Tab-separated table of C-alpha atoms and ligand atoms in Angstrom:
chain	number	residue	atom	x	y	z
G	3	UNK	CA	-15.388	-5.227	-17.691
G	4	UNK	CA	-19.009	-5.392	-18.817
G	5	UNK	CA	-18.526	-8.257	-21.245
G	6	UNK	CA	-16.523	-10.322	-18.740
G	7	UNK	CA	-19.083	-9.611	-16.052
G	8	UNK	CA	-21.842	-10.916	-18.311
G	9	UNK	CA	-19.788	-14.054	-19.047
G	10	UNK	CA	-19.309	-14.535	-15.299
G	11	UNK	CA	-23.065	-14.181	-14.772
G	12	UNK	CA	-23.863	-16.857	-17.358
G	13	UNK	CA	-21.328	-19.211	-15.756
G	14	UNK	CA	-23.177	-18.694	-12.465
G	15	UNK	CA	-26.506	-19.318	-14.162
G	16	UNK	CA	-25.246	-22.740	-15.175
G	17	UNK	CA	-23.427	-23.567	-11.946
G	18	UNK	CA	-26.275	-22.561	-9.607
G	19	UNK	CA	-28.723	-24.905	-11.324
G	20	UNK	CA	-30.890	-22.256	-12.996
G	21	UNK	CA	-30.177	-23.549	-16.500
G	22	UNK	CA	-31.175	-27.039	-15.468
G	23	UNK	CA	-34.358	-25.738	-13.836
G	24	UNK	CA	-35.376	-23.705	-16.898
G	25	UNK	CA	-34.665	-26.591	-19.262
G	26	UNK	CA	-36.360	-29.174	-17.032
G	27	UNK	CA	-39.630	-27.183	-16.986
G	28	UNK	CA	-39.564	-27.005	-20.787
G	29	UNK	CA	-38.614	-30.648	-21.343
G	30	UNK	CA	-41.553	-31.633	-19.093
G	31	UNK	CA	-44.088	-30.212	-21.583
G	32	UNK	CA	-44.912	-33.093	-23.963
G	33	UNK	CA	-44.931	-31.097	-27.165
G	34	UNK	CA	-44.892	-34.097	-29.526
G	35	UNK	CA	-46.174	-32.340	-32.629
G	36	UNK	CA	-46.478	-35.509	-34.725
G	37	UNK	CA	-48.876	-37.206	-32.304
G	38	UNK	CA	-52.656	-36.799	-32.192
G	39	UNK	CA	-53.871	-34.887	-29.169
G	40	UNK	CA	-50.755	-32.721	-28.796
G	41	UNK	CA	-52.623	-29.408	-29.235
G	42	UNK	CA	-52.930	-28.525	-25.539
G	43	UNK	CA	-49.227	-29.142	-24.923
G	44	UNK	CA	-48.196	-27.049	-27.950
G	45	UNK	CA	-50.359	-24.162	-26.745
G	46	UNK	CA	-49.168	-24.544	-23.148
G	47	UNK	CA	-45.507	-24.282	-24.123
G	48	UNK	CA	-46.143	-20.814	-25.516
G	49	UNK	CA	-48.779	-19.696	-22.960
G	50	UNK	CA	-47.201	-20.982	-19.768
G	51	UNK	CA	-43.477	-21.089	-20.533
G	52	UNK	CA	-42.303	-18.788	-23.330
G	53	UNK	CA	-44.716	-15.879	-22.837
G	54	UNK	CA	-44.096	-15.381	-19.095
G	55	UNK	CA	-40.326	-15.672	-19.581
G	56	UNK	CA	-40.198	-13.212	-22.467
G	57	UNK	CA	-42.729	-10.818	-20.904
G	58	UNK	CA	-40.546	-10.590	-17.802
G	59	UNK	CA	-37.794	-9.293	-20.099
G	60	UNK	CA	-40.003	-6.583	-21.564
G	61	UNK	CA	-41.097	-8.388	-24.729
G	62	UNK	CA	-44.518	-7.788	-26.301
G	63	UNK	CA	-45.775	-11.303	-27.008
G	64	UNK	CA	-48.475	-12.339	-29.468
G	65	UNK	CA	-49.491	-15.938	-30.086
G	66	UNK	CA	-50.824	-16.303	-33.626
G	67	UNK	CA	-52.946	-19.188	-34.852
G	68	UNK	CA	-51.223	-21.206	-37.574
G	69	UNK	CA	-52.522	-20.419	-41.078
G	70	UNK	CA	-52.930	-24.195	-41.465
G	71	UNK	CA	-55.779	-25.153	-39.169
G	72	UNK	CA	-54.251	-28.491	-38.145
G	73	UNK	CA	-50.854	-27.075	-37.090
G	74	UNK	CA	-49.571	-25.510	-33.874
G	75	UNK	CA	-49.521	-21.824	-32.916
G	76	UNK	CA	-46.689	-19.385	-33.612
G	77	UNK	CA	-45.329	-16.954	-31.014
G	78	UNK	CA	-43.906	-13.645	-32.154
G	79	UNK	CA	-42.341	-11.545	-29.412
G	80	UNK	CA	-40.622	-8.206	-29.822
G	81	UNK	CA	-38.523	-6.093	-27.540
G	82	UNK	CA	-38.031	-2.665	-29.075
G	83	UNK	CA	-35.494	-0.353	-27.442
G	84	UNK	CA	-34.914	2.295	-30.067
G	85	UNK	CA	-35.725	2.568	-33.759
G	86	UNK	CA	-32.142	3.663	-34.450
G	87	UNK	CA	-30.609	0.465	-33.065
G	88	UNK	CA	-29.976	-2.719	-35.050
G	89	UNK	CA	-32.709	-5.342	-34.945
G	90	UNK	CA	-32.019	-9.064	-34.762
G	91	UNK	CA	-34.510	-11.824	-35.413
G	92	UNK	CA	-34.106	-15.140	-33.624
G	93	UNK	CA	-35.993	-18.408	-33.828
G	94	UNK	CA	-36.643	-21.629	-31.985
G	95	UNK	CA	-39.074	-24.516	-32.102
G	96	UNK	CA	-40.850	-25.741	-29.007
G	97	UNK	CA	-42.136	-28.969	-30.491
G	98	UNK	CA	-40.280	-32.268	-30.310
G	99	UNK	CA	-40.486	-35.668	-31.983
G	100	UNK	CA	-42.284	-38.479	-30.131
G	101	UNK	CA	-40.830	-39.332	-26.720
G	102	UNK	CA	-40.616	-43.103	-27.311
G	103	UNK	CA	-41.330	-43.631	-23.609
G	104	UNK	CA	-39.951	-46.914	-22.340
G	105	UNK	CA	-37.241	-47.229	-25.000
G	106	UNK	CA	-34.495	-45.149	-23.351
G	107	UNK	CA	-31.413	-46.663	-21.725
G	108	UNK	CA	-31.686	-47.473	-18.009
G	109	UNK	CA	-35.413	-46.707	-18.070
G	110	UNK	CA	-34.791	-42.980	-18.445
G	111	UNK	CA	-37.970	-40.871	-18.540
G	112	UNK	CA	-37.786	-38.680	-21.674
G	113	UNK	CA	-39.743	-35.904	-19.945
G	114	UNK	CA	-37.205	-35.393	-17.152
G	115	UNK	CA	-33.560	-34.373	-17.280
G	116	UNK	CA	-31.329	-37.276	-16.288
G	117	UNK	CA	-27.596	-36.672	-15.923
G	118	UNK	CA	-25.088	-39.400	-16.642
G	119	UNK	CA	-21.429	-38.419	-16.842
G	120	UNK	CA	-21.190	-35.419	-19.145
G	121	UNK	CA	-24.535	-36.201	-20.812
G	122	UNK	CA	-27.896	-34.667	-19.934
G	123	UNK	CA	-30.717	-36.831	-21.301
G	124	UNK	CA	-34.254	-35.714	-22.089
G	125	UNK	CA	-36.511	-35.198	-25.117
G	126	UNK	CA	-35.817	-31.761	-26.582
G	127	UNK	CA	-32.578	-31.153	-24.688
G	128	UNK	CA	-30.774	-30.903	-28.045
G	129	UNK	CA	-33.618	-30.305	-30.498
G	130	UNK	CA	-34.541	-27.546	-29.832
G	131	UNK	CA	-35.542	-26.658	-26.263
G	132	UNK	CA	-31.974	-26.727	-24.948
G	133	UNK	CA	-30.746	-24.556	-27.805
G	134	UNK	CA	-33.324	-21.781	-27.450
G	135	UNK	CA	-33.092	-21.979	-23.660
G	136	UNK	CA	-29.362	-21.245	-24.002
G	137	UNK	CA	-29.989	-18.303	-26.332
G	138	UNK	CA	-32.762	-16.745	-24.247
G	139	UNK	CA	-30.826	-17.166	-20.996
G	140	UNK	CA	-27.830	-15.459	-22.594
G	141	UNK	CA	-30.106	-12.659	-23.715
G	142	UNK	CA	-31.488	-12.202	-20.205
G	143	UNK	CA	-27.982	-12.164	-18.778
G	144	UNK	CA	-26.953	-9.347	-21.121
G	145	UNK	CA	-30.117	-7.422	-20.257
G	146	UNK	CA	-29.543	-7.851	-16.522
G	147	UNK	CA	-25.858	-6.930	-16.737
G	148	UNK	CA	-26.106	-3.960	-19.072
G	149	UNK	CA	-29.575	-2.763	-18.037
G	150	UNK	CA	-30.549	-2.699	-21.710
G	151	UNK	CA	-29.733	-4.922	-24.665
G	152	UNK	CA	-28.504	-2.149	-26.945
G	153	UNK	CA	-30.475	-3.651	-29.852
G	154	UNK	CA	-34.024	-4.593	-30.780
G	155	UNK	CA	-35.005	-8.219	-30.986
G	156	UNK	CA	-37.791	-10.271	-32.546
G	157	UNK	CA	-38.312	-13.846	-31.319
G	158	UNK	CA	-40.282	-16.389	-33.349
G	159	UNK	CA	-41.103	-19.719	-31.709
G	160	UNK	CA	-42.980	-22.247	-33.829
G	161	UNK	CA	-44.536	-25.508	-32.659
G	162	UNK	CA	-44.430	-27.581	-35.856
G	163	UNK	CA	-40.811	-27.873	-37.006
G	164	UNK	CA	-40.740	-31.638	-36.507
G	165	UNK	CA	-43.691	-31.902	-38.906
G	166	UNK	CA	-41.873	-29.855	-41.555
G	167	UNK	CA	-42.935	-26.416	-40.273
G	168	UNK	CA	-46.477	-26.381	-41.715
G	169	UNK	CA	-47.747	-22.843	-42.178
G	170	UNK	CA	-44.486	-21.131	-41.276
G	171	UNK	CA	-43.719	-19.902	-44.776
G	172	UNK	CA	-47.285	-18.652	-45.357
G	173	UNK	CA	-47.296	-16.934	-41.970
G	174	UNK	CA	-44.003	-15.122	-42.568
G	175	UNK	CA	-44.950	-14.174	-46.132
G	176	UNK	CA	-48.239	-12.677	-44.907
G	177	UNK	CA	-46.647	-10.865	-41.942
G	178	UNK	CA	-43.349	-9.530	-43.267
G	179	UNK	CA	-43.905	-6.261	-41.375
G	180	UNK	CA	-43.410	-8.175	-38.103
G	181	UNK	CA	-39.905	-9.235	-39.145
G	182	UNK	CA	-38.174	-6.025	-40.253
G	183	UNK	CA	-34.773	-7.116	-38.907
G	184	UNK	CA	-31.161	-6.527	-39.991
G	185	UNK	CA	-29.946	-10.055	-39.340
G	186	UNK	CA	-31.235	-13.483	-38.349
G	187	UNK	CA	-29.267	-15.385	-35.690
G	188	UNK	CA	-30.601	-18.660	-34.256
G	189	UNK	CA	-29.538	-22.101	-33.087
G	190	UNK	CA	-30.465	-25.603	-34.168
G	191	UNK	CA	-28.614	-28.687	-35.319
G	192	UNK	CA	-25.109	-29.959	-34.591
G	193	UNK	CA	-21.656	-28.440	-34.316
G	194	UNK	CA	-19.097	-29.987	-36.645
G	195	UNK	CA	-17.348	-31.320	-33.523
G	196	UNK	CA	-18.637	-31.080	-29.919
G	197	UNK	CA	-15.711	-28.867	-28.879
G	198	UNK	CA	-15.601	-26.629	-31.963
G	199	UNK	CA	-17.927	-23.627	-31.996
G	200	UNK	CA	-19.612	-23.707	-35.374
G	201	UNK	CA	-21.684	-21.428	-37.522
G	202	UNK	CA	-23.564	-22.261	-40.686
G	203	UNK	CA	-25.477	-19.897	-42.911
G	204	UNK	CA	-27.902	-22.009	-44.888
G	205	UNK	CA	-28.474	-25.529	-46.073
G	206	UNK	CA	-28.622	-27.689	-49.153
G	207	UNK	CA	-32.052	-28.218	-50.648
G	208	UNK	CA	-33.817	-31.557	-51.026
G	209	UNK	CA	-35.558	-32.709	-54.185
G	210	UNK	CA	-37.315	-36.093	-54.277
G	211	UNK	CA	-38.816	-37.738	-57.322
G	212	UNK	CA	-39.935	-41.094	-58.713
G	213	UNK	CA	-39.121	-42.877	-61.984
G	214	UNK	CA	-41.601	-45.537	-63.127
G	215	UNK	CA	-41.562	-48.015	-65.945
G	216	UNK	CA	-44.781	-49.982	-66.326
G	217	UNK	CA	-44.594	-52.354	-69.285
G	218	UNK	CA	-46.737	-55.427	-68.657
G	219	UNK	CA	-50.084	-56.163	-67.046
G	220	UNK	CA	-48.590	-58.719	-64.697
G	221	UNK	CA	-45.575	-60.999	-64.316
G	222	UNK	CA	-44.906	-63.365	-67.212
G	223	UNK	CA	-43.261	-66.784	-66.957
G	224	UNK	CA	-39.650	-66.332	-68.016
G	225	UNK	CA	-39.522	-69.800	-69.607
G	226	UNK	CA	-42.300	-68.910	-71.995
G	227	UNK	CA	-41.568	-65.235	-72.488
G	228	UNK	CA	-37.906	-64.628	-71.653
G	229	UNK	CA	-36.223	-63.377	-74.802
G	230	UNK	CA	-39.523	-62.009	-76.062
G	231	UNK	CA	-40.576	-59.411	-73.480
G	232	UNK	CA	-38.794	-56.300	-72.200
G	233	UNK	CA	-37.595	-56.612	-68.611
G	234	UNK	CA	-38.419	-53.253	-66.917
G	235	UNK	CA	-35.899	-53.804	-64.123
G	236	UNK	CA	-33.064	-54.153	-66.617
G	237	UNK	CA	-34.174	-51.088	-68.563
G	238	UNK	CA	-34.429	-49.084	-65.335
G	239	UNK	CA	-30.953	-50.206	-64.246
G	240	UNK	CA	-29.567	-48.901	-67.533
G	241	UNK	CA	-31.446	-45.635	-67.082
G	242	UNK	CA	-29.851	-45.206	-63.644
G	243	UNK	CA	-26.452	-46.058	-65.088
G	244	UNK	CA	-26.920	-43.296	-67.647
G	245	UNK	CA	-27.621	-40.787	-64.840
G	246	UNK	CA	-24.692	-41.480	-62.526
G	247	UNK	CA	-21.349	-43.217	-62.973
G	248	UNK	CA	-20.106	-46.147	-60.822
G	249	UNK	CA	-18.403	-43.667	-58.462
G	250	UNK	CA	-21.416	-41.474	-57.849
G	251	UNK	CA	-20.589	-38.700	-60.325
G	252	UNK	CA	-23.793	-37.199	-61.740
G	253	UNK	CA	-24.135	-37.492	-65.538
G	254	UNK	CA	-27.447	-35.684	-66.126
G	255	UNK	CA	-26.788	-32.471	-68.057
G	256	UNK	CA	-27.383	-29.482	-65.744
G	257	UNK	CA	-27.668	-31.457	-62.497
G	258	UNK	CA	-24.098	-31.013	-61.303
G	259	UNK	CA	-22.879	-28.009	-59.373
G	260	UNK	CA	-19.178	-27.428	-59.030
G	261	UNK	CA	-19.054	-23.627	-58.885
G	262	UNK	CA	-17.846	-22.092	-55.615
G	263	UNK	CA	-16.797	-18.607	-54.652
G	264	UNK	CA	-13.274	-18.244	-53.323
G	265	UNK	CA	-14.609	-17.518	-49.833
G	266	UNK	CA	-16.767	-20.670	-49.811
G	267	UNK	CA	-13.804	-22.728	-51.008
G	268	UNK	CA	-11.552	-21.191	-48.346
G	269	UNK	CA	-14.080	-21.820	-45.552
G	270	UNK	CA	-14.528	-25.455	-46.629
G	271	UNK	CA	-10.777	-26.008	-46.820
G	272	UNK	CA	-10.645	-25.593	-43.035
G	273	UNK	CA	-13.285	-28.238	-42.318
G	274	UNK	CA	-12.752	-31.895	-41.529
G	275	UNK	CA	-15.749	-34.008	-42.425
G	276	UNK	CA	-16.780	-37.415	-41.131
G	277	UNK	CA	-15.411	-38.899	-37.941
G	278	UNK	CA	-17.151	-38.921	-34.573
G	279	UNK	CA	-18.895	-41.704	-32.682
G	280	UNK	CA	-20.151	-44.591	-34.823
G	281	UNK	CA	-19.257	-42.761	-38.031
G	282	UNK	CA	-19.075	-44.853	-41.217
G	283	UNK	CA	-15.891	-44.888	-43.302
G	284	UNK	CA	-15.787	-42.275	-46.070
G	285	UNK	CA	-15.149	-43.454	-49.640
G	286	UNK	CA	-12.565	-40.936	-50.885
G	287	UNK	CA	-13.429	-41.709	-54.512
G	288	UNK	CA	-17.203	-41.204	-54.298
G	289	UNK	CA	-19.029	-38.211	-55.800
G	290	UNK	CA	-17.708	-35.200	-57.665
G	291	UNK	CA	-14.205	-36.223	-58.831
G	292	UNK	CA	-12.389	-32.894	-58.529
G	293	UNK	CA	-13.731	-31.841	-55.148
G	294	UNK	CA	-12.528	-32.422	-51.605
G	295	UNK	CA	-14.781	-34.404	-49.229
G	296	UNK	CA	-15.942	-31.166	-47.547
G	297	UNK	CA	-16.696	-29.600	-50.929
G	298	UNK	CA	-18.687	-32.658	-51.969
G	299	UNK	CA	-20.985	-32.664	-48.950
G	300	UNK	CA	-21.363	-28.891	-48.543
G	301	UNK	CA	-20.915	-27.460	-52.037
G	302	UNK	CA	-21.942	-30.039	-54.625
G	303	UNK	CA	-25.219	-31.594	-55.724
G	304	UNK	CA	-25.474	-35.261	-54.814
G	305	UNK	CA	-27.787	-37.877	-56.282
G	306	UNK	CA	-29.008	-40.873	-54.332
G	307	UNK	CA	-31.324	-43.761	-55.005
G	308	UNK	CA	-33.441	-44.097	-51.886
G	309	UNK	CA	-35.152	-47.254	-53.089
G	310	UNK	CA	-35.359	-49.293	-56.294
G	311	UNK	CA	-37.814	-52.146	-56.809
G	312	UNK	CA	-38.797	-54.547	-59.547
G	313	UNK	CA	-40.661	-57.811	-59.096
G	314	UNK	CA	-41.131	-58.922	-55.504
G	315	UNK	CA	-37.843	-59.035	-53.540
G	316	UNK	CA	-39.606	-60.823	-50.633
G	317	UNK	CA	-40.599	-63.668	-52.904
G	318	UNK	CA	-38.675	-63.636	-56.201
G	319	UNK	CA	-40.508	-65.465	-58.989
G	320	UNK	CA	-39.056	-66.991	-62.164
G	321	UNK	CA	-40.823	-64.336	-64.161
G	322	UNK	CA	-40.403	-61.076	-66.022
G	323	UNK	CA	-41.704	-58.411	-63.643
G	324	UNK	CA	-44.415	-56.054	-64.868
G	325	UNK	CA	-42.814	-52.824	-63.703
G	326	UNK	CA	-39.905	-51.089	-61.993
G	327	UNK	CA	-39.821	-48.028	-59.740
G	328	UNK	CA	-36.983	-45.862	-58.468
G	329	UNK	CA	-37.234	-43.351	-55.632
G	330	UNK	CA	-34.637	-40.727	-56.495
G	331	UNK	CA	-33.222	-37.985	-54.314
G	332	UNK	CA	-31.041	-34.955	-54.863
G	333	UNK	CA	-29.399	-32.686	-52.319
G	334	UNK	CA	-28.599	-29.488	-54.120
G	335	UNK	CA	-26.848	-26.215	-53.439
G	336	UNK	CA	-27.590	-22.563	-54.176
G	337	UNK	CA	-27.323	-21.943	-57.904
G	338	UNK	CA	-29.404	-24.975	-58.906
G	339	UNK	CA	-32.997	-24.162	-59.914
G	340	UNK	CA	-35.218	-26.984	-58.586
G	341	UNK	CA	-37.891	-26.121	-61.185
G	342	UNK	CA	-35.463	-27.166	-63.933
G	343	UNK	CA	-34.488	-30.550	-62.460
G	344	UNK	CA	-37.378	-32.569	-63.920
G	345	UNK	CA	-37.210	-30.970	-67.409
G	346	UNK	CA	-33.456	-31.701	-67.465
G	347	UNK	CA	-34.066	-35.326	-66.471
G	348	UNK	CA	-36.780	-35.685	-69.132
G	349	UNK	CA	-34.379	-34.391	-71.793
G	350	UNK	CA	-31.660	-36.749	-70.543
G	351	UNK	CA	-33.867	-39.861	-70.509
G	352	UNK	CA	-35.335	-39.127	-73.938
G	353	UNK	CA	-31.882	-38.561	-75.380
G	354	UNK	CA	-30.771	-41.957	-74.053
G	355	UNK	CA	-33.820	-43.789	-75.376
G	356	UNK	CA	-35.717	-44.083	-72.097
G	357	UNK	CA	-38.824	-42.252	-73.320
G	358	UNK	CA	-41.115	-44.821	-71.672
G	359	UNK	CA	-39.909	-44.032	-68.150
G	360	UNK	CA	-42.354	-41.716	-66.383
G	361	UNK	CA	-40.934	-39.204	-63.917
G	362	UNK	CA	-42.686	-37.234	-61.217
G	363	UNK	CA	-41.419	-34.751	-58.622
G	364	UNK	CA	-42.653	-34.926	-55.038
G	365	UNK	CA	-44.367	-31.794	-53.783
G	366	UNK	CA	-42.782	-29.149	-51.544
G	367	UNK	CA	-39.028	-29.432	-52.064
G	368	UNK	CA	-36.801	-27.847	-49.417
G	369	UNK	CA	-34.965	-24.933	-50.941
G	370	UNK	CA	-31.229	-24.340	-50.795
G	371	UNK	CA	-29.815	-21.279	-49.038
G	372	UNK	CA	-26.338	-19.984	-48.343
G	373	UNK	CA	-24.798	-16.774	-47.060
G	374	UNK	CA	-21.295	-16.048	-48.265
G	375	UNK	CA	-18.648	-16.333	-45.509
G	376	UNK	CA	-17.447	-12.873	-46.630
G	377	UNK	CA	-20.807	-11.275	-45.811
G	378	UNK	CA	-20.268	-8.503	-43.218
G	379	UNK	CA	-22.633	-10.141	-40.712
G	380	UNK	CA	-20.948	-13.532	-41.128
G	381	UNK	CA	-17.545	-11.999	-40.447
G	382	UNK	CA	-18.972	-10.063	-37.530
G	383	UNK	CA	-20.408	-13.190	-35.860
G	384	UNK	CA	-17.153	-15.112	-36.362
G	385	UNK	CA	-15.249	-12.271	-34.717
G	386	UNK	CA	-17.593	-12.286	-31.717
G	387	UNK	CA	-17.388	-16.069	-31.278
G	388	UNK	CA	-13.594	-15.883	-31.532
G	389	UNK	CA	-13.506	-13.115	-28.909
G	390	UNK	CA	-15.189	-15.509	-26.466
G	391	UNK	CA	-13.596	-18.802	-27.452
G	392	UNK	CA	-10.446	-18.201	-29.513
G	393	UNK	CA	-9.855	-18.661	-33.215
G	394	UNK	CA	-10.963	-22.261	-33.669
G	395	UNK	CA	-14.418	-21.495	-35.130
G	396	UNK	CA	-15.831	-23.736	-37.884
G	397	UNK	CA	-17.590	-21.771	-40.612
G	398	UNK	CA	-19.892	-23.811	-42.860
G	399	UNK	CA	-21.412	-21.789	-45.725
G	400	UNK	CA	-24.384	-24.164	-45.713
G	401	UNK	CA	-25.245	-27.446	-44.014
G	402	UNK	CA	-25.154	-30.637	-46.036
G	403	UNK	CA	-28.574	-31.476	-44.578
G	404	UNK	CA	-31.648	-29.342	-44.969
G	405	UNK	CA	-33.757	-26.959	-42.934
G	406	UNK	CA	-36.479	-24.434	-43.777
G	407	UNK	CA	-34.013	-21.540	-43.810
G	408	UNK	CA	-35.453	-20.213	-47.071
G	409	UNK	CA	-38.319	-18.763	-45.013
G	410	UNK	CA	-35.859	-16.418	-43.332
G	411	UNK	CA	-33.311	-15.987	-46.144
G	412	UNK	CA	-35.642	-15.709	-49.142
G	413	UNK	CA	-39.147	-14.846	-47.885
G	414	UNK	CA	-37.924	-12.363	-45.254
G	415	UNK	CA	-34.704	-11.469	-47.092
G	416	UNK	CA	-32.445	-11.647	-44.030
G	417	UNK	CA	-28.783	-12.628	-43.776
G	418	UNK	CA	-29.099	-15.909	-41.857
G	419	UNK	CA	-26.601	-17.216	-39.329
G	420	UNK	CA	-27.014	-20.354	-37.244
G	421	UNK	CA	-24.847	-21.127	-34.224
G	422	UNK	CA	-25.659	-24.747	-33.307
G	423	UNK	CA	-25.231	-26.027	-29.753
G	424	UNK	CA	-25.598	-29.775	-30.242
G	425	UNK	CA	-23.460	-32.485	-31.846
G	426	UNK	CA	-23.975	-35.260	-34.384
G	427	UNK	CA	-24.143	-38.053	-31.769
G	428	UNK	CA	-26.981	-36.464	-29.738
G	429	UNK	CA	-29.711	-38.982	-30.828
G	430	UNK	CA	-32.055	-36.088	-31.412
G	431	UNK	CA	-34.819	-37.983	-33.189
G	432	UNK	CA	-34.420	-41.266	-31.331
G	433	UNK	CA	-34.512	-42.483	-27.740
G	434	UNK	CA	-31.576	-41.203	-25.621
G	435	UNK	CA	-31.533	-37.606	-26.906
G	436	UNK	CA	-29.011	-35.631	-24.877
G	437	UNK	CA	-26.781	-32.587	-24.701
G	438	UNK	CA	-23.193	-32.481	-23.545
G	439	UNK	CA	-22.376	-30.454	-20.466
G	440	UNK	CA	-19.158	-28.984	-21.876
G	441	UNK	CA	-20.772	-28.015	-25.168
G	442	UNK	CA	-23.656	-26.394	-23.309
G	443	UNK	CA	-21.402	-24.361	-21.042
G	444	UNK	CA	-19.390	-22.983	-23.957
G	445	UNK	CA	-22.616	-22.306	-25.863
G	446	UNK	CA	-23.975	-20.211	-22.985
G	447	UNK	CA	-20.782	-18.142	-23.023
G	448	UNK	CA	-20.651	-17.820	-26.809
G	449	UNK	CA	-24.234	-16.566	-27.007
G	450	UNK	CA	-23.794	-14.192	-24.064
G	451	UNK	CA	-20.744	-12.716	-25.806
G	452	UNK	CA	-22.636	-12.520	-29.090
G	453	UNK	CA	-25.655	-10.689	-27.631
G	454	UNK	CA	-23.298	-8.460	-25.665
G	455	UNK	CA	-21.359	-7.467	-28.756
G	456	UNK	CA	-24.551	-6.877	-30.715
G	457	UNK	CA	-25.510	-4.168	-28.256
G	458	UNK	CA	-22.022	-2.666	-28.048
G	459	UNK	CA	-22.490	-0.414	-31.076
G	460	UNK	CA	-20.132	-1.895	-33.634
G	461	UNK	CA	-22.344	-3.897	-35.946
G	462	UNK	CA	-22.306	-3.917	-39.759
G	463	UNK	CA	-24.183	-0.999	-41.304
G	464	UNK	CA	-27.784	-1.740	-42.234
D	523	LIG	ZN1	-35.623	-32.147	-35.050
């Protein structure tokens, strides 16, 4: 009775326009964290929107300055019911990318909600205002229905995610006592399909680096010097060819990752990758040869060349170019140590005679995280989602893309579970960002069921 009543309440919340009203107020705050002069809006989102809402639910709210002086504030709110109850940490970001006013279809204003068919347009509807609005509304519905949550909860809202979360890791590392939770459950990013409830538990890491070969002081006429001088572009092309085969298989010793637990393999076997609106055609022969497409994108390391230049492509000269540069890029999974990637590449290049190529890692890689699908909290969340929606739940051990989940998984040491409420075609960083009405309605129910079950007394032991 109680659970169904709560689900009925959240349906009403959507149908009576309250969800739209809550989201519209939040979308209206121009929290464009990458633009100069955004400080007042970032502060206002926490002062005038999040704090009153959370305070009304009995949260103690504190807005902390960011440890990096040029980045937005961080809200930490806690509602403590009983020290003996489980404690969940949740997260959202109130900042958005630039609005790109004037570039939306039909003259849509990015700072208003505009409905068209099953789409609701507005900056932040998908990333991330809509997602944390769903989660907090579901929380309030459980509180109103049950009279108590039945668990303790810590909410962290940051205002710099679209700038790469400056200061978040330092803040959490310095304030671990604020985040003494049993589990982390939050929402960001896309479902695997708009109609398939999805959970993911981490992400691949990102490692960027450059390779440079500087051999001459300037270009040299190929008629006078061709046959006498080394061409750096040709040498660099051979270096690349030594690192990866024509089908994308990595050849650098130590850079591949093909190990998977049985539970990761089983979870990936149920996933269909690719597809969707405007999706490119998958090359079934690209990447790790003995893996399925889902295993390649979620469970293997992949190497890309982001850019490769020699000479001047805008104005090619009949000359031997002075230098060549490659911008390299790895997505990597748990089990790969990013500190070893450059030493391994150095060893590889030297072994193949490319000692003259200089390599350099970019600063601040994104770290890889993953929670095993057999983890008790992962199984518990799947069971709750299935209770609300049926058995068709996509479980992704980690996203193929990257997010700063290592702050929660490694710095705070929490099992991390993400339940995304958007979809791949949502245009989240471009004009025309939107959510889908059907996805949103199911998300409200899924999260209401999840918070309900969390307070029902049958959670994994701490
Ligand atoms: Zn974003």
